Amino acid sequence: MNEQQQQVVAALLATWQHQPGALLPLLHAIQDALGWVPEDVVPQLSQALNLSRAEVVGVISFYHDFRTQPPAAHSLRVCMAESCQVAGAEALSALAGQQLGIREGETADGQWQVRLVYCLGACACSPALQLDGQLHVQVTPERLTQLLASSREGV
Ligand code: FES
């Protein structure tokens, strides 16, 4: 963590430290503020909340939404649940991997992370995916190609 990140964490700790059950909300607050939960916060949280380091690491690793690496510049989440699978999600996932040159869960130079998810809540308009937090539905391979190109160009 750099100095600025340390200050952010210290401020969040000061806010949450004395509240019961503070670990989970603190971890969310840290991830919201920094974009991820750096490993360096474990000793700080452990000491401030009077928990063992193993307890803190256990909570971070149990909840898959916590990122322990800085996030990629772009994120693509492709729905692979039943309705989207029937509508061609596997082909979209394969196409995304091919166009970005990365596999699921990987980042390429910190630029992209592609994850398979199981329902984005848009089953009636399958196949669905989420690009940089924005939901897209009834996505065709052509549309996916356009979306990825626009994202690369920062459009
Ligand atoms: S099955 Fe894909 S959005 Fe629900």
JSON list of C-alpha atoms and ligand atoms in Angstrom, two decimals:
[
{"chain": "A", "resi": 1, "resn": "MET", "atom": "CA", "xyz": [0.00, 0.00, 0.00]},
{"chain": "A", "resi": 2, "resn": "ASN", "atom": "CA", "xyz": [1.20, 3.49, -0.70]},
{"chain": "A", "resi": 3, "resn": "GLU", "atom": "CA", "xyz": [0.96, 6.28, 1.84]},
{"chain": "A", "resi": 4, "resn": "GLN", "atom": "CA", "xyz": [-2.35, 7.57, 0.54]},
{"chain": "A", "resi": 5, "resn": "GLN", "atom": "CA", "xyz": [-3.90, 4.10, 0.73]},
{"chain": "A", "resi": 6, "resn": "GLN", "atom": "CA", "xyz": [-2.58, 3.70, 4.27]},
{"chain": "A", "resi": 7, "resn": "GLN", "atom": "CA", "xyz": [-4.28, 6.95, 5.26]},
{"chain": "A", "resi": 8, "resn": "VAL", "atom": "CA", "xyz": [-7.55, 5.77, 3.77]},
{"chain": "A", "resi": 9, "resn": "VAL", "atom": "CA", "xyz": [-7.36, 2.50, 5.69]},
{"chain": "A", "resi": 10, "resn": "ALA", "atom": "CA", "xyz": [-6.43, 4.32, 8.91]},
{"chain": "A", "resi": 11, "resn": "ALA", "atom": "CA", "xyz": [-9.45, 6.62, 8.54]},
{"chain": "A", "resi": 12, "resn": "LEU", "atom": "CA", "xyz": [-11.78, 3.68, 7.92]},
{"chain": "A", "resi": 13, "resn": "LEU", "atom": "CA", "xyz": [-10.35, 1.84, 10.90]},
{"chain": "A", "resi": 14, "resn": "ALA", "atom": "CA", "xyz": [-10.95, 4.86, 13.10]},
{"chain": "A", "resi": 15, "resn": "THR", "atom": "CA", "xyz": [-14.60, 4.91, 11.96]},
{"chain": "A", "resi": 16, "resn": "TRP", "atom": "CA", "xyz": [-15.31, 1.20, 12.36]},
{"chain": "A", "resi": 17, "resn": "GLN", "atom": "CA", "xyz": [-12.88, -0.10, 14.93]},
{"chain": "A", "resi": 18, "resn": "HIS", "atom": "CA", "xyz": [-15.14, 0.09, 17.98]},
{"chain": "A", "resi": 19, "resn": "GLN", "atom": "CA", "xyz": [-18.31, -1.15, 16.36]},
{"chain": "A", "resi": 20, "resn": "PRO", "atom": "CA", "xyz": [-19.37, -4.74, 17.02]},
{"chain": "A", "resi": 21, "resn": "GLY", "atom": "CA", "xyz": [-18.93, -7.07, 14.03]},
{"chain": "A", "resi": 22, "resn": "ALA", "atom": "CA", "xyz": [-16.79, -4.47, 12.27]},
{"chain": "A", "resi": 23, "resn": "LEU", "atom": "CA", "xyz": [-14.64, -6.80, 10.18]},
{"chain": "A", "resi": 24, "resn": "LEU", "atom": "CA", "xyz": [-17.02, -7.43, 7.29]},
{"chain": "A", "resi": 25, "resn": "PRO", "atom": "CA", "xyz": [-18.23, -3.82, 6.84]},
{"chain": "A", "resi": 26, "resn": "LEU", "atom": "CA", "xyz": [-14.63, -2.63, 7.17]},
{"chain": "A", "resi": 27, "resn": "LEU", "atom": "CA", "xyz": [-13.46, -4.97, 4.44]},
{"chain": "A", "resi": 28, "resn": "HIS", "atom": "CA", "xyz": [-16.27, -3.75, 2.18]},
{"chain": "A", "resi": 29, "resn": "ALA", "atom": "CA", "xyz": [-15.39, -0.14, 2.97]},
{"chain": "A", "resi": 30, "resn": "ILE", "atom": "CA", "xyz": [-11.71, -0.78, 2.18]},
{"chain": "A", "resi": 31, "resn": "GLN", "atom": "CA", "xyz": [-12.57, -2.45, -1.12]},
{"chain": "A", "resi": 32, "resn": "ASP", "atom": "CA", "xyz": [-14.98, 0.37, -2.02]},
{"chain": "A", "resi": 33, "resn": "ALA", "atom": "CA", "xyz": [-12.31, 2.96, -1.28]},
{"chain": "A", "resi": 34, "resn": "LEU", "atom": "CA", "xyz": [-9.25, 1.26, -2.78]},
{"chain": "A", "resi": 35, "resn": "GLY", "atom": "CA", "xyz": [-10.82, -1.09, -5.32]},
{"chain": "A", "resi": 36, "resn": "TRP", "atom": "CA", "xyz": [-9.29, -4.12, -3.57]},
{"chain": "A", "resi": 37, "resn": "VAL", "atom": "CA", "xyz": [-8.22, -5.44, -0.18]},
{"chain": "A", "resi": 38, "resn": "PRO", "atom": "CA", "xyz": [-4.42, -5.37, 0.00]},
{"chain": "A", "resi": 39, "resn": "GLU", "atom": "CA", "xyz": [-2.70, -8.11, 1.97]},
{"chain": "A", "resi": 40, "resn": "ASP", "atom": "CA", "xyz": [-1.00, -5.43, 4.09]},
{"chain": "A", "resi": 41, "resn": "VAL", "atom": "CA", "xyz": [-4.27, -4.59, 5.83]},
{"chain": "A", "resi": 42, "resn": "VAL", "atom": "CA", "xyz": [-4.45, -8.01, 7.50]},
{"chain": "A", "resi": 43, "resn": "PRO", "atom": "CA", "xyz": [-2.07, -7.24, 10.41]},
{"chain": "A", "resi": 44, "resn": "GLN", "atom": "CA", "xyz": [-3.69, -3.83, 10.91]},
{"chain": "A", "resi": 45, "resn": "LEU", "atom": "CA", "xyz": [-7.21, -5.25, 11.03]},
{"chain": "A", "resi": 46, "resn": "SER", "atom": "CA", "xyz": [-6.09, -8.13, 13.21]},
{"chain": "A", "resi": 47, "resn": "GLN", "atom": "CA", "xyz": [-4.57, -5.80, 15.77]},
{"chain": "A", "resi": 48, "resn": "ALA", "atom": "CA", "xyz": [-7.31, -3.18, 15.70]},
{"chain": "A", "resi": 49, "resn": "LEU", "atom": "CA", "xyz": [-10.18, -5.66, 15.97]},
{"chain": "A", "resi": 50, "resn": "ASN", "atom": "CA", "xyz": [-8.44, -8.06, 18.32]},
{"chain": "A", "resi": 51, "resn": "LEU", "atom": "CA", "xyz": [-8.74, -10.95, 15.89]},
{"chain": "A", "resi": 52, "resn": "SER", "atom": "CA", "xyz": [-6.13, -13.43, 14.75]},
{"chain": "A", "resi": 53, "resn": "ARG", "atom": "CA", "xyz": [-4.62, -12.91, 11.31]},
{"chain": "A", "resi": 54, "resn": "ALA", "atom": "CA", "xyz": [-6.08, -16.29, 10.34]},
{"chain": "A", "resi": 55, "resn": "GLU", "atom": "CA", "xyz": [-9.57, -15.05, 11.18]},
{"chain": "A", "resi": 56, "resn": "VAL", "atom": "CA", "xyz": [-9.13, -11.97, 9.01]},
{"chain": "A", "resi": 57, "resn": "VAL", "atom": "CA", "xyz": [-7.65, -13.94, 6.10]},
{"chain": "A", "resi": 58, "resn": "GLY", "atom": "CA", "xyz": [-10.43, -16.53, 6.51]},
{"chain": "A", "resi": 59, "resn": "VAL", "atom": "CA", "xyz": [-13.15, -13.92, 6.05]},
{"chain": "A", "resi": 60, "resn": "ILE", "atom": "CA", "xyz": [-11.39, -12.32, 3.06]},
{"chain": "A", "resi": 61, "resn": "SER", "atom": "CA", "xyz": [-10.97, -15.65, 1.31]},
{"chain": "A", "resi": 62, "resn": "PHE", "atom": "CA", "xyz": [-14.46, -16.93, 2.18]},
{"chain": "A", "resi": 63, "resn": "TYR", "atom": "CA", "xyz": [-16.24, -14.10, 0.36]},
{"chain": "A", "resi": 64, "resn": "HIS", "atom": "CA", "xyz": [-15.33, -14.31, -3.30]},
{"chain": "A", "resi": 65, "resn": "ASP", "atom": "CA", "xyz": [-16.34, -10.72, -3.91]},
{"chain": "A", "resi": 66, "resn": "PHE", "atom": "CA", "xyz": [-13.26, -9.49, -2.08]},
{"chain": "A", "resi": 67, "resn": "ARG", "atom": "CA", "xyz": [-10.40, -8.85, -4.48]},
{"chain": "A", "resi": 68, "resn": "THR", "atom": "CA", "xyz": [-6.90, -9.36, -3.14]},
{"chain": "A", "resi": 69, "resn": "GLN", "atom": "CA", "xyz": [-5.26, -7.95, -6.28]},
{"chain": "A", "resi": 70, "resn": "PRO", "atom": "CA", "xyz": [-5.78, -4.52, -7.83]},
{"chain": "A", "resi": 71, "resn": "PRO", "atom": "CA", "xyz": [-8.69, -4.66, -10.25]},
{"chain": "A", "resi": 72, "resn": "ALA", "atom": "CA", "xyz": [-8.11, -4.76, -14.00]},
{"chain": "A", "resi": 73, "resn": "ALA", "atom": "CA", "xyz": [-8.98, -1.63, -15.96]},
{"chain": "A", "resi": 74, "resn": "HIS", "atom": "CA", "xyz": [-11.92, -3.45, -17.59]},
{"chain": "A", "resi": 75, "resn": "SER", "atom": "CA", "xyz": [-14.10, -6.25, -16.34]},
{"chain": "A", "resi": 76, "resn": "LEU", "atom": "CA", "xyz": [-16.33, -8.55, -18.33]},
{"chain": "A", "resi": 77, "resn": "ARG", "atom": "CA", "xyz": [-18.76, -10.88, -16.58]},
{"chain": "A", "resi": 78, "resn": "VAL", "atom": "CA", "xyz": [-20.44, -13.39, -18.85]},
{"chain": "A", "resi": 79, "resn": "CYS", "atom": "CA", "xyz": [-23.54, -15.15, -17.56]},
{"chain": "A", "resi": 80, "resn": "MET", "atom": "CA", "xyz": [-23.32, -18.91, -17.92]},
{"chain": "A", "resi": 81, "resn": "ALA", "atom": "CA", "xyz": [-26.51, -19.85, -16.10]},
{"chain": "A", "resi": 82, "resn": "GLU", "atom": "CA", "xyz": [-29.12, -21.98, -17.82]},
{"chain": "A", "resi": 83, "resn": "SER", "atom": "CA", "xyz": [-31.10, -19.44, -19.82]},
{"chain": "A", "resi": 84, "resn": "CYS", "atom": "CA", "xyz": [-27.98, -17.71, -21.11]},
{"chain": "A", "resi": 85, "resn": "GLN", "atom": "CA", "xyz": [-26.26, -21.00, -21.88]},
{"chain": "A", "resi": 86, "resn": "VAL", "atom": "CA", "xyz": [-29.20, -22.04, -24.02]},
{"chain": "A", "resi": 87, "resn": "ALA", "atom": "CA", "xyz": [-28.99, -18.68, -25.80]},
{"chain": "A", "resi": 88, "resn": "GLY", "atom": "CA", "xyz": [-25.30, -19.01, -26.69]},
{"chain": "A", "resi": 89, "resn": "ALA", "atom": "CA", "xyz": [-23.30, -17.82, -23.66]},
{"chain": "A", "resi": 90, "resn": "GLU", "atom": "CA", "xyz": [-20.54, -20.37, -24.19]},
{"chain": "A", "resi": 91, "resn": "ALA", "atom": "CA", "xyz": [-19.85, -19.02, -27.65]},
{"chain": "A", "resi": 92, "resn": "LEU", "atom": "CA", "xyz": [-19.75, -15.47, -26.24]},
{"chain": "A", "resi": 93, "resn": "SER", "atom": "CA", "xyz": [-17.33, -16.52, -23.53]},
{"chain": "A", "resi": 94, "resn": "ALA", "atom": "CA", "xyz": [-15.09, -18.25, -26.07]},
{"chain": "A", "resi": 95, "resn": "LEU", "atom": "CA", "xyz": [-15.22, -15.23, -28.36]},
{"chain": "A", "resi": 96, "resn": "ALA", "atom": "CA", "xyz": [-14.32, -12.86, -25.53]},
{"chain": "A", "resi": 97, "resn": "GLY", "atom": "CA", "xyz": [-11.36, -15.02, -24.55]},
{"chain": "A", "resi": 98, "resn": "GLN", "atom": "CA", "xyz": [-10.23, -15.19, -28.16]},
{"chain": "A", "resi": 99, "resn": "GLN", "atom": "CA", "xyz": [-10.54, -11.45, -28.76]},
{"chain": "A", "resi": 100, "resn": "LEU", "atom": "CA", "xyz": [-8.90, -10.45, -25.51]},
{"chain": "A", "resi": 101, "resn": "GLY", "atom": "CA", "xyz": [-6.33, -13.22, -25.56]},
{"chain": "A", "resi": 102, "resn": "ILE", "atom": "CA", "xyz": [-7.02, -14.19, -21.95]},
{"chain": "A", "resi": 103, "resn": "ARG", "atom": "CA", "xyz": [-8.71, -16.96, -20.04]},
{"chain": "A", "resi": 104, "resn": "GLU", "atom": "CA", "xyz": [-11.44, -16.71, -17.42]},
{"chain": "A", "resi": 105, "resn": "GLY", "atom": "CA", "xyz": [-10.32, -14.89, -14.28]},
{"chain": "A", "resi": 106, "resn": "GLU", "atom": "CA", "xyz": [-7.09, -13.67, -15.83]},
{"chain": "A", "resi": 107, "resn": "THR", "atom": "CA", "xyz": [-5.92, -10.17, -16.46]},
{"chain": "A", "resi": 108, "resn": "ALA", "atom": "CA", "xyz": [-3.74, -9.19, -19.37]},
{"chain": "A", "resi": 109, "resn": "ASP", "atom": "CA", "xyz": [-1.32, -6.42, -18.38]},
{"chain": "A", "resi": 110, "resn": "GLY", "atom": "CA", "xyz": [-3.89, -5.40, -15.76]},
{"chain": "A", "resi": 111, "resn": "GLN", "atom": "CA", "xyz": [-6.28, -4.48, -18.57]},
{"chain": "A", "resi": 112, "resn": "TRP", "atom": "CA", "xyz": [-8.98, -7.14, -18.55]},
{"chain": "A", "resi": 113, "resn": "GLN", "atom": "CA", "xyz": [-10.61, -9.57, -16.23]},
{"chain": "A", "resi": 114, "resn": "VAL", "atom": "CA", "xyz": [-13.17, -11.99, -17.60]},
{"chain": "A", "resi": 115, "resn": "ARG", "atom": "CA", "xyz": [-15.35, -13.92, -15.18]},
{"chain": "A", "resi": 116, "resn": "LEU", "atom": "CA", "xyz": [-18.13, -16.41, -15.67]},
{"chain": "A", "resi": 117, "resn": "VAL", "atom": "CA", "xyz": [-21.09, -15.71, -13.42]},
{"chain": "A", "resi": 118, "resn": "TYR", "atom": "CA", "xyz": [-24.32, -17.53, -12.77]},
{"chain": "A", "resi": 119, "resn": "CYS", "atom": "CA", "xyz": [-27.26, -15.25, -13.46]},
{"chain": "A", "resi": 120, "resn": "LEU", "atom": "CA", "xyz": [-27.21, -11.50, -13.86]},
{"chain": "A", "resi": 121, "resn": "GLY", "atom": "CA", "xyz": [-30.96, -11.27, -13.30]},
{"chain": "A", "resi": 122, "resn": "ALA", "atom": "CA", "xyz": [-31.79, -10.72, -16.97]},
{"chain": "A", "resi": 123, "resn": "CYS", "atom": "CA", "xyz": [-32.77, -14.27, -17.90]},
{"chain": "A", "resi": 124, "resn": "ALA", "atom": "CA", "xyz": [-35.72, -13.15, -20.03]},
{"chain": "A", "resi": 125, "resn": "CYS", "atom": "CA", "xyz": [-33.31, -11.31, -22.33]},
{"chain": "A", "resi": 126, "resn": "SER", "atom": "CA", "xyz": [-30.53, -13.89, -22.60]},
{"chain": "A", "resi": 127, "resn": "PRO", "atom": "CA", "xyz": [-27.70, -14.02, -23.29]},
{"chain": "A", "resi": 128, "resn": "ALA", "atom": "CA", "xyz": [-26.57, -11.35, -20.86]},
{"chain": "A", "resi": 129, "resn": "LEU", "atom": "CA", "xyz": [-23.22, -9.98, -19.84]},
{"chain": "A", "resi": 130, "resn": "GLN", "atom": "CA", "xyz": [-21.85, -7.11, -17.83]},
{"chain": "A", "resi": 131, "resn": "LEU", "atom": "CA", "xyz": [-19.07, -4.95, -19.20]},
{"chain": "A", "resi": 132, "resn": "ASP", "atom": "CA", "xyz": [-17.46, -2.48, -16.80]},
{"chain": "A", "resi": 133, "resn": "GLY", "atom": "CA", "xyz": [-20.53, -2.69, -14.60]},
{"chain": "A", "resi": 134, "resn": "GLN", "atom": "CA", "xyz": [-23.00, -2.07, -17.42]},
{"chain": "A", "resi": 135, "resn": "LEU", "atom": "CA", "xyz": [-25.53, -4.80, -18.20]},
{"chain": "A", "resi": 136, "resn": "HIS", "atom": "CA", "xyz": [-26.01, -5.82, -21.85]},
{"chain": "A", "resi": 137, "resn": "VAL", "atom": "CA", "xyz": [-28.70, -8.24, -22.94]},
{"chain": "A", "resi": 138, "resn": "GLN", "atom": "CA", "xyz": [-29.53, -10.28, -26.05]},
{"chain": "A", "resi": 139, "resn": "VAL", "atom": "CA", "xyz": [-25.88, -10.00, -26.92]},
{"chain": "A", "resi": 140, "resn": "THR", "atom": "CA", "xyz": [-24.85, -11.40, -30.28]},
{"chain": "A", "resi": 141, "resn": "PRO", "atom": "CA", "xyz": [-21.23, -12.21, -31.18]},
{"chain": "A", "resi": 142, "resn": "GLU", "atom": "CA", "xyz": [-21.20, -9.11, -33.39]},
{"chain": "A", "resi": 143, "resn": "ARG", "atom": "CA", "xyz": [-22.46, -6.94, -30.55]},
{"chain": "A", "resi": 144, "resn": "LEU", "atom": "CA", "xyz": [-19.85, -8.37, -28.19]},
{"chain": "A", "resi": 145, "resn": "THR", "atom": "CA", "xyz": [-17.13, -7.59, -30.72]},
{"chain": "A", "resi": 146, "resn": "GLN", "atom": "CA", "xyz": [-18.39, -3.98, -30.92]},
{"chain": "A", "resi": 147, "resn": "LEU", "atom": "CA", "xyz": [-18.59, -3.65, -27.14]},
{"chain": "A", "resi": 148, "resn": "LEU", "atom": "CA", "xyz": [-15.05, -4.91, -26.63]},
{"chain": "A", "resi": 149, "resn": "ALA", "atom": "CA", "xyz": [-13.73, -2.63, -29.37]},
{"chain": "A", "resi": 150, "resn": "SER", "atom": "CA", "xyz": [-15.50, 0.39, -27.83]},
{"chain": "A", "resi": 151, "resn": "SER", "atom": "CA", "xyz": [-14.13, -0.46, -24.42]},
{"chain": "A", "resi": 152, "resn": "ARG", "atom": "CA", "xyz": [-10.60, -0.72, -25.76]},
{"chain": "A", "resi": 153, "resn": "GLU", "atom": "CA", "xyz": [-10.96, 2.68, -27.41]},
{"chain": "A", "resi": 154, "resn": "GLY", "atom": "CA", "xyz": [-12.40, 4.13, -24.20]},
{"chain": "A", "resi": 155, "resn": "VAL", "atom": "CA", "xyz": [-15.67, 5.02, -25.95]},
{"chain": "B", "resi": 1, "resn": "FES", "atom": "S1", "xyz": [-29.49, -16.91, -16.77]},
{"chain": "B", "resi": 1, "resn": "FES", "atom": "FE1", "xyz": [-28.26, -15.32, -17.55]},
{"chain": "B", "resi": 1, "resn": "FES", "atom": "S2", "xyz": [-29.14, -13.57, -16.67]},
{"chain": "B", "resi": 1, "resn": "FES", "atom": "FE2", "xyz": [-30.17, -15.18, -15.70]}
]
